[in-house]
Amino acid sequence: MGILVYIIDEHTAVRRNLVRRLSAADKVQVVGDSGDALAALRDLSALHPDVLLMEVKMRRADGIDVCSRAAKLDDRLKVVVNTSHVDAEERRRVQQAGGVAYLLKDLDIPGLVERLRALTEGQGLPADDRVV
């Protein structure tokens, strides 16, 4: 079955492109996606993905709060922030909220899949990607 991924990003074009590209990757299954973070939290409880890939910069919700709430839903869920630029304070807040990785959106799909696999298999990530 592979890695089960759920994606939250308010930017429809970005989210749909990510869904399309990850769905084409070997051993990755996108089980859902949403631009509405609060609806996504309900989906996560029902779908039980391995990874939540999310952007925390949101207009309609507090992304750090969503990260925290998602991390508390299921001990197995890996909350991974996918962002367009590094912000040291945001990275610190993601860590405090229970996020496990802080990845840049310019990472290619093979690199993203490699990191998702490493997380779900309990392996380490490159230092630049970790939130600790």
JSON list of C-alpha atoms in Angstrom, two decimals:
[
{"chain": "A", "resi": 1, "resn": "MET", "atom": "CA", "xyz": [0.00, 0.00, 0.00]},
{"chain": "A", "resi": 2, "resn": "GLY", "atom": "CA", "xyz": [2.85, 2.41, 0.71]},
{"chain": "A", "resi": 3, "resn": "ILE", "atom": "CA", "xyz": [2.84, 5.73, 2.52]},
{"chain": "A", "resi": 4, "resn": "LEU", "atom": "CA", "xyz": [-0.60, 7.22, 3.10]},
{"chain": "A", "resi": 5, "resn": "VAL", "atom": "CA", "xyz": [-0.45, 11.01, 2.73]},
{"chain": "A", "resi": 6, "resn": "TYR", "atom": "CA", "xyz": [-2.97, 13.77, 3.38]},
{"chain": "A", "resi": 7, "resn": "ILE", "atom": "CA", "xyz": [-2.23, 17.29, 2.08]},
{"chain": "A", "resi": 8, "resn": "ILE", "atom": "CA", "xyz": [-3.40, 20.66, 3.43]},
{"chain": "A", "resi": 9, "resn": "ASP", "atom": "CA", "xyz": [-2.65, 23.78, 1.42]},
{"chain": "A", "resi": 10, "resn": "GLU", "atom": "CA", "xyz": [-4.98, 26.74, 0.86]},
{"chain": "A", "resi": 11, "resn": "HIS", "atom": "CA", "xyz": [-3.47, 27.36, -2.58]},
{"chain": "A", "resi": 12, "resn": "THR", "atom": "CA", "xyz": [-5.52, 25.14, -4.87]},
{"chain": "A", "resi": 13, "resn": "ALA", "atom": "CA", "xyz": [-3.05, 25.00, -7.76]},
{"chain": "A", "resi": 14, "resn": "VAL", "atom": "CA", "xyz": [-0.15, 24.11, -5.48]},
{"chain": "A", "resi": 15, "resn": "ARG", "atom": "CA", "xyz": [-2.19, 21.47, -3.66]},
{"chain": "A", "resi": 16, "resn": "ARG", "atom": "CA", "xyz": [-3.56, 19.85, -6.83]},
{"chain": "A", "resi": 17, "resn": "ASN", "atom": "CA", "xyz": [-0.09, 19.75, -8.40]},
{"chain": "A", "resi": 18, "resn": "LEU", "atom": "CA", "xyz": [1.33, 18.11, -5.28]},
{"chain": "A", "resi": 19, "resn": "VAL", "atom": "CA", "xyz": [-1.53, 15.59, -5.20]},
{"chain": "A", "resi": 20, "resn": "ARG", "atom": "CA", "xyz": [-0.97, 14.72, -8.87]},
{"chain": "A", "resi": 21, "resn": "ARG", "atom": "CA", "xyz": [2.78, 14.38, -8.56]},
{"chain": "A", "resi": 22, "resn": "LEU", "atom": "CA", "xyz": [2.79, 12.43, -5.29]},
{"chain": "A", "resi": 23, "resn": "SER", "atom": "CA", "xyz": [0.03, 10.13, -6.55]},
{"chain": "A", "resi": 24, "resn": "ALA", "atom": "CA", "xyz": [2.29, 9.20, -9.46]},
{"chain": "A", "resi": 25, "resn": "ALA", "atom": "CA", "xyz": [5.16, 8.32, -7.12]},
{"chain": "A", "resi": 26, "resn": "ASP", "atom": "CA", "xyz": [5.87, 4.69, -6.32]},
{"chain": "A", "resi": 27, "resn": "LYS", "atom": "CA", "xyz": [4.50, 3.45, -2.98]},
{"chain": "A", "resi": 28, "resn": "VAL", "atom": "CA", "xyz": [2.73, 6.72, -2.10]},
{"chain": "A", "resi": 29, "resn": "GLN", "atom": "CA", "xyz": [-1.02, 7.02, -1.85]},
{"chain": "A", "resi": 30, "resn": "VAL", "atom": "CA", "xyz": [-2.65, 10.42, -1.37]},
{"chain": "A", "resi": 31, "resn": "VAL", "atom": "CA", "xyz": [-5.71, 9.59, 0.73]},
{"chain": "A", "resi": 32, "resn": "GLY", "atom": "CA", "xyz": [-7.07, 13.12, 0.80]},
{"chain": "A", "resi": 33, "resn": "ASP", "atom": "CA", "xyz": [-6.42, 16.81, 0.43]},
{"chain": "A", "resi": 34, "resn": "SER", "atom": "CA", "xyz": [-8.05, 20.04, 1.45]},
{"chain": "A", "resi": 35, "resn": "GLY", "atom": "CA", "xyz": [-7.67, 23.79, 1.35]},
{"chain": "A", "resi": 36, "resn": "ASP", "atom": "CA", "xyz": [-9.82, 23.98, 4.49]},
{"chain": "A", "resi": 37, "resn": "ALA", "atom": "CA", "xyz": [-7.71, 23.09, 7.52]},
{"chain": "A", "resi": 38, "resn": "LEU", "atom": "CA", "xyz": [-10.63, 22.56, 9.89]},
{"chain": "A", "resi": 39, "resn": "ALA", "atom": "CA", "xyz": [-12.38, 20.18, 7.48]},
{"chain": "A", "resi": 40, "resn": "ALA", "atom": "CA", "xyz": [-9.05, 18.42, 7.01]},
{"chain": "A", "resi": 41, "resn": "LEU", "atom": "CA", "xyz": [-8.80, 17.74, 10.75]},
{"chain": "A", "resi": 42, "resn": "ARG", "atom": "CA", "xyz": [-12.11, 15.86, 10.51]},
{"chain": "A", "resi": 43, "resn": "ASP", "atom": "CA", "xyz": [-10.80, 13.92, 7.50]},
{"chain": "A", "resi": 44, "resn": "LEU", "atom": "CA", "xyz": [-7.62, 12.93, 9.33]},
{"chain": "A", "resi": 45, "resn": "SER", "atom": "CA", "xyz": [-9.60, 11.23, 12.07]},
{"chain": "A", "resi": 46, "resn": "ALA", "atom": "CA", "xyz": [-11.43, 9.10, 9.51]},
{"chain": "A", "resi": 47, "resn": "LEU", "atom": "CA", "xyz": [-8.62, 8.40, 7.02]},
{"chain": "A", "resi": 48, "resn": "HIS", "atom": "CA", "xyz": [-5.66, 7.68, 9.34]},
{"chain": "A", "resi": 49, "resn": "PRO", "atom": "CA", "xyz": [-2.81, 8.74, 7.01]},
{"chain": "A", "resi": 50, "resn": "ASP", "atom": "CA", "xyz": [0.82, 8.10, 7.90]},
{"chain": "A", "resi": 51, "resn": "VAL", "atom": "CA", "xyz": [1.82, 11.65, 6.97]},
{"chain": "A", "resi": 52, "resn": "LEU", "atom": "CA", "xyz": [0.12, 15.03, 7.00]},
{"chain": "A", "resi": 53, "resn": "LEU", "atom": "CA", "xyz": [1.92, 17.30, 4.54]},
{"chain": "A", "resi": 54, "resn": "MET", "atom": "CA", "xyz": [0.81, 20.85, 5.26]},
{"chain": "A", "resi": 55, "resn": "GLU", "atom": "CA", "xyz": [1.54, 24.50, 4.74]},
{"chain": "A", "resi": 56, "resn": "VAL", "atom": "CA", "xyz": [1.24, 26.44, 8.00]},
{"chain": "A", "resi": 57, "resn": "LYS", "atom": "CA", "xyz": [0.96, 29.87, 6.41]},
{"chain": "A", "resi": 58, "resn": "MET", "atom": "CA", "xyz": [-2.82, 30.15, 6.19]},
{"chain": "A", "resi": 59, "resn": "ARG", "atom": "CA", "xyz": [-5.32, 32.97, 5.85]},
{"chain": "A", "resi": 60, "resn": "ARG", "atom": "CA", "xyz": [-8.36, 31.11, 7.16]},
{"chain": "A", "resi": 61, "resn": "ALA", "atom": "CA", "xyz": [-6.83, 29.23, 10.10]},
{"chain": "A", "resi": 62, "resn": "ASP", "atom": "CA", "xyz": [-3.86, 29.29, 12.46]},
{"chain": "A", "resi": 63, "resn": "GLY", "atom": "CA", "xyz": [-1.52, 26.81, 10.79]},
{"chain": "A", "resi": 64, "resn": "ILE", "atom": "CA", "xyz": [0.50, 26.18, 13.95]},
{"chain": "A", "resi": 65, "resn": "ASP", "atom": "CA", "xyz": [-2.70, 25.37, 15.84]},
{"chain": "A", "resi": 66, "resn": "VAL", "atom": "CA", "xyz": [-3.76, 23.01, 13.04]},
{"chain": "A", "resi": 67, "resn": "CYS", "atom": "CA", "xyz": [-0.31, 21.35, 13.23]},
{"chain": "A", "resi": 68, "resn": "SER", "atom": "CA", "xyz": [-0.71, 20.90, 16.98]},
{"chain": "A", "resi": 69, "resn": "ARG", "atom": "CA", "xyz": [-4.24, 19.54, 16.75]},
{"chain": "A", "resi": 70, "resn": "ALA", "atom": "CA", "xyz": [-3.28, 17.12, 13.98]},
{"chain": "A", "resi": 71, "resn": "ALA", "atom": "CA", "xyz": [-0.24, 15.85, 15.91]},
{"chain": "A", "resi": 72, "resn": "LYS", "atom": "CA", "xyz": [-2.50, 15.06, 18.88]},
{"chain": "A", "resi": 73, "resn": "LEU", "atom": "CA", "xyz": [-5.00, 13.07, 16.79]},
{"chain": "A", "resi": 74, "resn": "ASP", "atom": "CA", "xyz": [-2.80, 10.01, 16.32]},
{"chain": "A", "resi": 75, "resn": "ASP", "atom": "CA", "xyz": [0.61, 9.17, 17.77]},
{"chain": "A", "resi": 76, "resn": "ARG", "atom": "CA", "xyz": [1.61, 7.52, 14.49]},
{"chain": "A", "resi": 77, "resn": "LEU", "atom": "CA", "xyz": [0.80, 10.58, 12.32]},
{"chain": "A", "resi": 78, "resn": "LYS", "atom": "CA", "xyz": [3.88, 12.43, 11.10]},
{"chain": "A", "resi": 79, "resn": "VAL", "atom": "CA", "xyz": [3.12, 16.13, 10.63]},
{"chain": "A", "resi": 80, "resn": "VAL", "atom": "CA", "xyz": [5.40, 17.57, 7.97]},
{"chain": "A", "resi": 81, "resn": "VAL", "atom": "CA", "xyz": [5.39, 21.26, 7.12]},
{"chain": "A", "resi": 82, "resn": "ASN", "atom": "CA", "xyz": [5.87, 22.06, 3.45]},
{"chain": "A", "resi": 83, "resn": "THR", "atom": "CA", "xyz": [6.68, 25.75, 3.09]},
{"chain": "A", "resi": 84, "resn": "SER", "atom": "CA", "xyz": [7.89, 28.20, 0.47]},
{"chain": "A", "resi": 85, "resn": "HIS", "atom": "CA", "xyz": [10.54, 29.87, 2.64]},
{"chain": "A", "resi": 86, "resn": "VAL", "atom": "CA", "xyz": [12.39, 29.17, 5.86]},
{"chain": "A", "resi": 87, "resn": "ASP", "atom": "CA", "xyz": [11.36, 31.12, 8.93]},
{"chain": "A", "resi": 88, "resn": "ALA", "atom": "CA", "xyz": [13.35, 30.25, 12.07]},
{"chain": "A", "resi": 89, "resn": "GLU", "atom": "CA", "xyz": [10.59, 31.32, 14.45]},
{"chain": "A", "resi": 90, "resn": "GLU", "atom": "CA", "xyz": [7.97, 29.39, 12.51]},
{"chain": "A", "resi": 91, "resn": "ARG", "atom": "CA", "xyz": [10.22, 26.33, 12.50]},
{"chain": "A", "resi": 92, "resn": "ARG", "atom": "CA", "xyz": [10.56, 26.56, 16.30]},
{"chain": "A", "resi": 93, "resn": "ARG", "atom": "CA", "xyz": [6.79, 26.86, 16.69]},
{"chain": "A", "resi": 94, "resn": "VAL", "atom": "CA", "xyz": [6.24, 23.87, 14.39]},
{"chain": "A", "resi": 95, "resn": "GLN", "atom": "CA", "xyz": [8.53, 21.80, 16.60]},
{"chain": "A", "resi": 96, "resn": "GLN", "atom": "CA", "xyz": [6.65, 22.87, 19.72]},
{"chain": "A", "resi": 97, "resn": "ALA", "atom": "CA", "xyz": [3.36, 21.99, 18.00]},
{"chain": "A", "resi": 98, "resn": "GLY", "atom": "CA", "xyz": [4.48, 18.43, 17.27]},
{"chain": "A", "resi": 99, "resn": "GLY", "atom": "CA", "xyz": [5.72, 18.76, 13.69]},
{"chain": "A", "resi": 100, "resn": "VAL", "atom": "CA", "xyz": [8.54, 16.39, 12.74]},
{"chain": "A", "resi": 101, "resn": "ALA", "atom": "CA", "xyz": [9.93, 18.00, 9.58]},
{"chain": "A", "resi": 102, "resn": "TYR", "atom": "CA", "xyz": [10.12, 21.40, 7.92]},
{"chain": "A", "resi": 103, "resn": "LEU", "atom": "CA", "xyz": [10.60, 21.05, 4.16]},
{"chain": "A", "resi": 104, "resn": "LEU", "atom": "CA", "xyz": [10.84, 23.62, 1.41]},
{"chain": "A", "resi": 105, "resn": "LYS", "atom": "CA", "xyz": [8.35, 23.42, -1.44]},
{"chain": "A", "resi": 106, "resn": "ASP", "atom": "CA", "xyz": [11.18, 23.58, -3.99]},
{"chain": "A", "resi": 107, "resn": "LEU", "atom": "CA", "xyz": [12.23, 20.04, -2.99]},
{"chain": "A", "resi": 108, "resn": "ASP", "atom": "CA", "xyz": [11.72, 17.72, -5.96]},
{"chain": "A", "resi": 109, "resn": "ILE", "atom": "CA", "xyz": [9.20, 14.88, -5.70]},
{"chain": "A", "resi": 110, "resn": "PRO", "atom": "CA", "xyz": [11.82, 12.08, -5.46]},
{"chain": "A", "resi": 111, "resn": "GLY", "atom": "CA", "xyz": [13.49, 14.01, -2.62]},
{"chain": "A", "resi": 112, "resn": "LEU", "atom": "CA", "xyz": [10.15, 14.57, -0.90]},
{"chain": "A", "resi": 113, "resn": "VAL", "atom": "CA", "xyz": [9.20, 10.90, -1.21]},
{"chain": "A", "resi": 114, "resn": "GLU", "atom": "CA", "xyz": [12.63, 9.89, 0.14]},
{"chain": "A", "resi": 115, "resn": "ARG", "atom": "CA", "xyz": [12.08, 12.05, 3.22]},
{"chain": "A", "resi": 116, "resn": "LEU", "atom": "CA", "xyz": [8.53, 10.78, 3.74]},
{"chain": "A", "resi": 117, "resn": "ARG", "atom": "CA", "xyz": [9.82, 7.21, 3.57]},
{"chain": "A", "resi": 118, "resn": "ALA", "atom": "CA", "xyz": [12.58, 7.99, 6.05]},
{"chain": "A", "resi": 119, "resn": "LEU", "atom": "CA", "xyz": [10.06, 9.44, 8.48]},
{"chain": "A", "resi": 120, "resn": "THR", "atom": "CA", "xyz": [7.60, 6.57, 8.22]},
{"chain": "A", "resi": 121, "resn": "GLU", "atom": "CA", "xyz": [10.39, 4.00, 8.55]},
{"chain": "A", "resi": 122, "resn": "GLY", "atom": "CA", "xyz": [11.86, 5.69, 11.63]},
{"chain": "A", "resi": 123, "resn": "GLN", "atom": "CA", "xyz": [15.04, 6.89, 9.95]},
{"chain": "A", "resi": 124, "resn": "GLY", "atom": "CA", "xyz": [16.64, 10.28, 10.42]},
{"chain": "A", "resi": 125, "resn": "LEU", "atom": "CA", "xyz": [16.33, 13.29, 8.17]},
{"chain": "A", "resi": 126, "resn": "PRO", "atom": "CA", "xyz": [19.01, 15.68, 6.96]},
{"chain": "A", "resi": 127, "resn": "ALA", "atom": "CA", "xyz": [19.61, 18.37, 9.61]},
{"chain": "A", "resi": 128, "resn": "ASP", "atom": "CA", "xyz": [18.12, 21.13, 7.44]},
{"chain": "A", "resi": 129, "resn": "ASP", "atom": "CA", "xyz": [14.79, 19.28, 7.27]},
{"chain": "A", "resi": 130, "resn": "ARG", "atom": "CA", "xyz": [14.37, 18.48, 10.96]},
{"chain": "A", "resi": 131, "resn": "VAL", "atom": "CA", "xyz": [12.53, 20.81, 13.29]},
{"chain": "A", "resi": 132, "resn": "VAL", "atom": "CA", "xyz": [14.61, 19.84, 16.32]}
]
